[in-house]
């Protein structure tokens, strides 16, 4: 069974219970105020107060734990290959498990000598960082954008769903040759 469906069902049930409790409380207040009901606000029942404080607290803590587990679960197992992307003034470096290389701009200003080559349908774990100043690894046509910040490793999970050559750019002003550090991603079989 899909964990996200179970989590969604739990959240829906909790919302339904909260709405029911809210309606019940307002109904009891209305009944006491206008109908001469027997609800006594002066009665003090410590056990009831303890129960309706502890049970919602436990429910909220369980939901928080499920939420954190749901958001972070299984991210590492999604990817088969990890690629480290390092921004430099004014080129990109790609570290594969099998080796690394630098990708410099060609004379036309739009292409690179060695693009980032990815396989179609293979999940990748991209680690983006910088060696000098803040850069931004951005390929809009693939919906990829991650800041490359010196001293920080930013993580991005990506599975190419289209074949082709996709061009991007550094989206953060990083110096005099900022406009001459394109990103080219080739998605192949």
PDB file of C-alpha atoms in Angstrom, residues 36-151:
ATOM      1  CA  UNK A  36     -32.012  25.873  29.171  1.00  0.00           C
ATOM      2  CA  UNK A  37     -29.778  22.829  28.823  1.00  0.00           C
ATOM      3  CA  UNK A  38     -28.073  21.071  31.676  1.00  0.00           C
ATOM      4  CA  UNK A  39     -24.444  21.838  30.786  1.00  0.00           C
ATOM      5  CA  UNK A  40     -22.779  23.241  33.862  1.00  0.00           C
ATOM      6  CA  UNK A  41     -19.669  25.343  33.351  1.00  0.00           C
ATOM      7  CA  UNK A  42     -19.017  25.523  37.071  1.00  0.00           C
ATOM      8  CA  UNK A  43     -18.453  21.755  37.381  1.00  0.00           C
ATOM      9  CA  UNK A  44     -14.797  20.802  37.549  1.00  0.00           C
ATOM     10  CA  UNK A  45     -13.840  17.397  36.177  1.00  0.00           C
ATOM     11  CA  UNK A  46     -10.082  16.972  36.204  1.00  0.00           C
ATOM     12  CA  UNK A  47     -10.135  13.623  34.393  1.00  0.00           C
ATOM     13  CA  UNK A  48     -12.110  14.971  31.414  1.00  0.00           C
ATOM     14  CA  UNK A  49      -9.826  18.000  31.147  1.00  0.00           C
ATOM     15  CA  UNK A  50      -6.760  15.755  31.270  1.00  0.00           C
ATOM     16  CA  UNK A  51      -8.153  13.460  28.573  1.00  0.00           C
ATOM     17  CA  UNK A  52      -9.049  16.241  26.144  1.00  0.00           C
ATOM     18  CA  UNK A  53      -5.633  17.789  26.631  1.00  0.00           C
ATOM     19  CA  UNK A  54      -3.473  14.659  26.429  1.00  0.00           C
ATOM     20  CA  UNK A  55      -5.211  12.848  23.540  1.00  0.00           C
ATOM     21  CA  UNK A  56      -5.052  15.791  21.065  1.00  0.00           C
ATOM     22  CA  UNK A  57      -1.427  16.377  22.073  1.00  0.00           C
ATOM     23  CA  UNK A  58      -0.568  12.749  21.319  1.00  0.00           C
ATOM     24  CA  UNK A  59      -2.432  12.926  17.990  1.00  0.00           C
ATOM     25  CA  UNK A  60      -0.561  16.091  16.989  1.00  0.00           C
ATOM     26  CA  UNK A  61       2.805  14.549  17.954  1.00  0.00           C
ATOM     27  CA  UNK A  62       2.033  11.391  15.950  1.00  0.00           C
ATOM     28  CA  UNK A  63       1.018  13.468  12.918  1.00  0.00           C
ATOM     29  CA  UNK A  64       4.197  15.548  13.184  1.00  0.00           C
ATOM     30  CA  UNK A  65       6.294  12.400  13.320  1.00  0.00           C
ATOM     31  CA  UNK A  66       4.465  10.921  10.327  1.00  0.00           C
ATOM     32  CA  UNK A  67       4.864  14.186   8.430  1.00  0.00           C
ATOM     33  CA  UNK A  68       8.618  14.360   9.012  1.00  0.00           C
ATOM     34  CA  UNK A  69       8.967  10.680   8.127  1.00  0.00           C
ATOM     35  CA  UNK A  70       6.853  11.137   4.986  1.00  0.00           C
ATOM     36  CA  UNK A  71       8.846  14.146   3.766  1.00  0.00           C
ATOM     37  CA  UNK A  72      12.277  12.611   4.321  1.00  0.00           C
ATOM     38  CA  UNK A  73      11.649   8.916   3.780  1.00  0.00           C
ATOM     39  CA  UNK A  74      13.303   7.117   0.954  1.00  0.00           C
ATOM     40  CA  UNK A  75      15.017  10.069  -0.699  1.00  0.00           C
ATOM     41  CA  UNK A  76      18.380   8.288  -0.782  1.00  0.00           C
ATOM     42  CA  UNK A  77      16.950   5.162  -2.345  1.00  0.00           C
ATOM     43  CA  UNK A  78      15.375   7.163  -5.165  1.00  0.00           C
ATOM     44  CA  UNK A  79      18.689   7.736  -6.896  1.00  0.00           C
ATOM     45  CA  UNK A  80      20.984   5.253  -8.582  1.00  0.00           C
ATOM     46  CA  UNK A  81      23.810   7.687  -9.368  1.00  0.00           C
ATOM     47  CA  UNK A  82      25.205  10.666  -7.450  1.00  0.00           C
ATOM     48  CA  UNK A  83      26.765  13.534  -9.407  1.00  0.00           C
ATOM     49  CA  UNK A  84      28.520  16.430  -7.701  1.00  0.00           C
ATOM     50  CA  UNK A  85      28.176  19.722  -9.589  1.00  0.00           C
ATOM     51  CA  UNK A  86      30.711  22.410  -8.678  1.00  0.00           C
ATOM     52  CA  UNK A  87      30.415  25.995  -9.887  1.00  0.00           C
ATOM     53  CA  UNK A  88      33.629  27.922 -10.606  1.00  0.00           C
ATOM     54  CA  UNK A  89      34.274  31.349 -12.048  1.00  0.00           C
ATOM     55  CA  UNK A  90      33.285  30.782 -14.935  1.00  0.00           C
ATOM     56  CA  UNK A  91      32.715  27.122 -15.682  1.00  0.00           C
ATOM     57  CA  UNK A  92      31.128  24.022 -14.168  1.00  0.00           C
ATOM     58  CA  UNK A  93      32.746  20.801 -12.947  1.00  0.00           C
ATOM     59  CA  UNK A  94      30.951  17.466 -12.837  1.00  0.00           C
ATOM     60  CA  UNK A  95      32.102  14.643 -10.546  1.00  0.00           C
ATOM     61  CA  UNK A  96      30.676  11.258 -11.520  1.00  0.00           C
ATOM     62  CA  UNK A  97      31.376   8.076  -9.556  1.00  0.00           C
ATOM     63  CA  UNK A  98      33.629   7.039 -12.461  1.00  0.00           C
ATOM     64  CA  UNK A  99      35.558  10.312 -12.797  1.00  0.00           C
ATOM     65  CA  UNK A 100      35.277  14.061 -13.160  1.00  0.00           C
ATOM     66  CA  UNK A 101      35.657  16.740 -15.819  1.00  0.00           C
ATOM     67  CA  UNK A 102      35.287  20.479 -16.357  1.00  0.00           C
ATOM     68  CA  UNK A 103      32.774  21.985 -18.757  1.00  0.00           C
ATOM     69  CA  UNK A 104      33.951  25.205 -20.439  1.00  0.00           C
ATOM     70  CA  UNK A 105      32.032  27.508 -22.767  1.00  0.00           C
ATOM     71  CA  UNK A 106      32.635  27.187 -26.528  1.00  0.00           C
ATOM     72  CA  UNK A 107      33.407  30.126 -28.800  1.00  0.00           C
ATOM     73  CA  UNK A 108      29.735  30.621 -29.718  1.00  0.00           C
ATOM     74  CA  UNK A 109      28.948  31.432 -26.058  1.00  0.00           C
ATOM     75  CA  UNK A 110      25.940  29.097 -25.911  1.00  0.00           C
ATOM     76  CA  UNK A 111      27.431  25.598 -25.956  1.00  0.00           C
ATOM     77  CA  UNK A 112      30.033  23.828 -23.847  1.00  0.00           C
ATOM     78  CA  UNK A 113      32.860  21.488 -24.736  1.00  0.00           C
ATOM     79  CA  UNK A 114      31.689  18.716 -22.351  1.00  0.00           C
ATOM     80  CA  UNK A 115      28.004  18.706 -21.392  1.00  0.00           C
ATOM     81  CA  UNK A 116      26.503  16.920 -18.411  1.00  0.00           C
ATOM     82  CA  UNK A 117      25.341  13.597 -19.859  1.00  0.00           C
ATOM     83  CA  UNK A 118      22.406  11.880 -18.160  1.00  0.00           C
ATOM     84  CA  UNK A 119      20.544   8.692 -19.017  1.00  0.00           C
ATOM     85  CA  UNK A 120      16.824   8.851 -19.710  1.00  0.00           C
ATOM     86  CA  UNK A 121      14.718   7.438 -16.873  1.00  0.00           C
ATOM     87  CA  UNK A 122      17.604   6.990 -14.425  1.00  0.00           C
ATOM     88  CA  UNK A 123      17.108   8.788 -11.080  1.00  0.00           C
ATOM     89  CA  UNK A 124      20.029  11.045 -10.130  1.00  0.00           C
ATOM     90  CA  UNK A 125      21.097  12.609  -6.877  1.00  0.00           C
ATOM     91  CA  UNK A 126      22.691  15.939  -7.778  1.00  0.00           C
ATOM     92  CA  UNK A 127      24.872  17.625  -5.174  1.00  0.00           C
ATOM     93  CA  UNK A 128      25.389  21.280  -6.054  1.00  0.00           C
ATOM     94  CA  UNK A 129      28.103  23.452  -4.515  1.00  0.00           C
ATOM     95  CA  UNK A 130      30.571  26.180  -5.424  1.00  0.00           C
ATOM     96  CA  UNK A 131      34.329  26.538  -5.194  1.00  0.00           C
ATOM     97  CA  UNK A 132      34.503  30.330  -5.037  1.00  0.00           C
ATOM     98  CA  UNK A 133      31.394  32.586  -5.157  1.00  0.00           C
ATOM     99  CA  UNK A 134      27.637  31.977  -5.208  1.00  0.00           C
ATOM    100  CA  UNK A 135      26.413  30.469  -8.492  1.00  0.00           C
ATOM    101  CA  UNK A 136      23.042  29.021  -9.482  1.00  0.00           C
ATOM    102  CA  UNK A 137      22.683  25.826 -11.506  1.00  0.00           C
ATOM    103  CA  UNK A 138      19.594  26.507 -13.619  1.00  0.00           C
ATOM    104  CA  UNK A 139      18.087  24.631 -16.567  1.00  0.00           C
ATOM    105  CA  UNK A 140      14.555  26.048 -16.920  1.00  0.00           C
ATOM    106  CA  UNK A 141      13.382  23.606 -19.602  1.00  0.00           C
ATOM    107  CA  UNK A 142      13.971  20.715 -17.151  1.00  0.00           C
ATOM    108  CA  UNK A 143      12.633  22.630 -14.125  1.00  0.00           C
ATOM    109  CA  UNK A 144      16.042  22.496 -12.453  1.00  0.00           C
ATOM    110  CA  UNK A 145      17.356  25.322 -10.308  1.00  0.00           C
ATOM    111  CA  UNK A 146      19.628  25.024  -7.310  1.00  0.00           C
ATOM    112  CA  UNK A 147      21.971  27.560  -5.778  1.00  0.00           C
ATOM    113  CA  UNK A 148      25.650  26.651  -5.601  1.00  0.00           C
ATOM    114  CA  UNK A 149      26.980  28.177  -2.401  1.00  0.00           C
ATOM    115  CA  UNK A 150      30.584  27.831  -1.180  1.00  0.00           C
ATOM    116  CA  UNK A 151      30.807  25.518   1.822  1.00  0.00           C
TER     117      UNK A 151
END
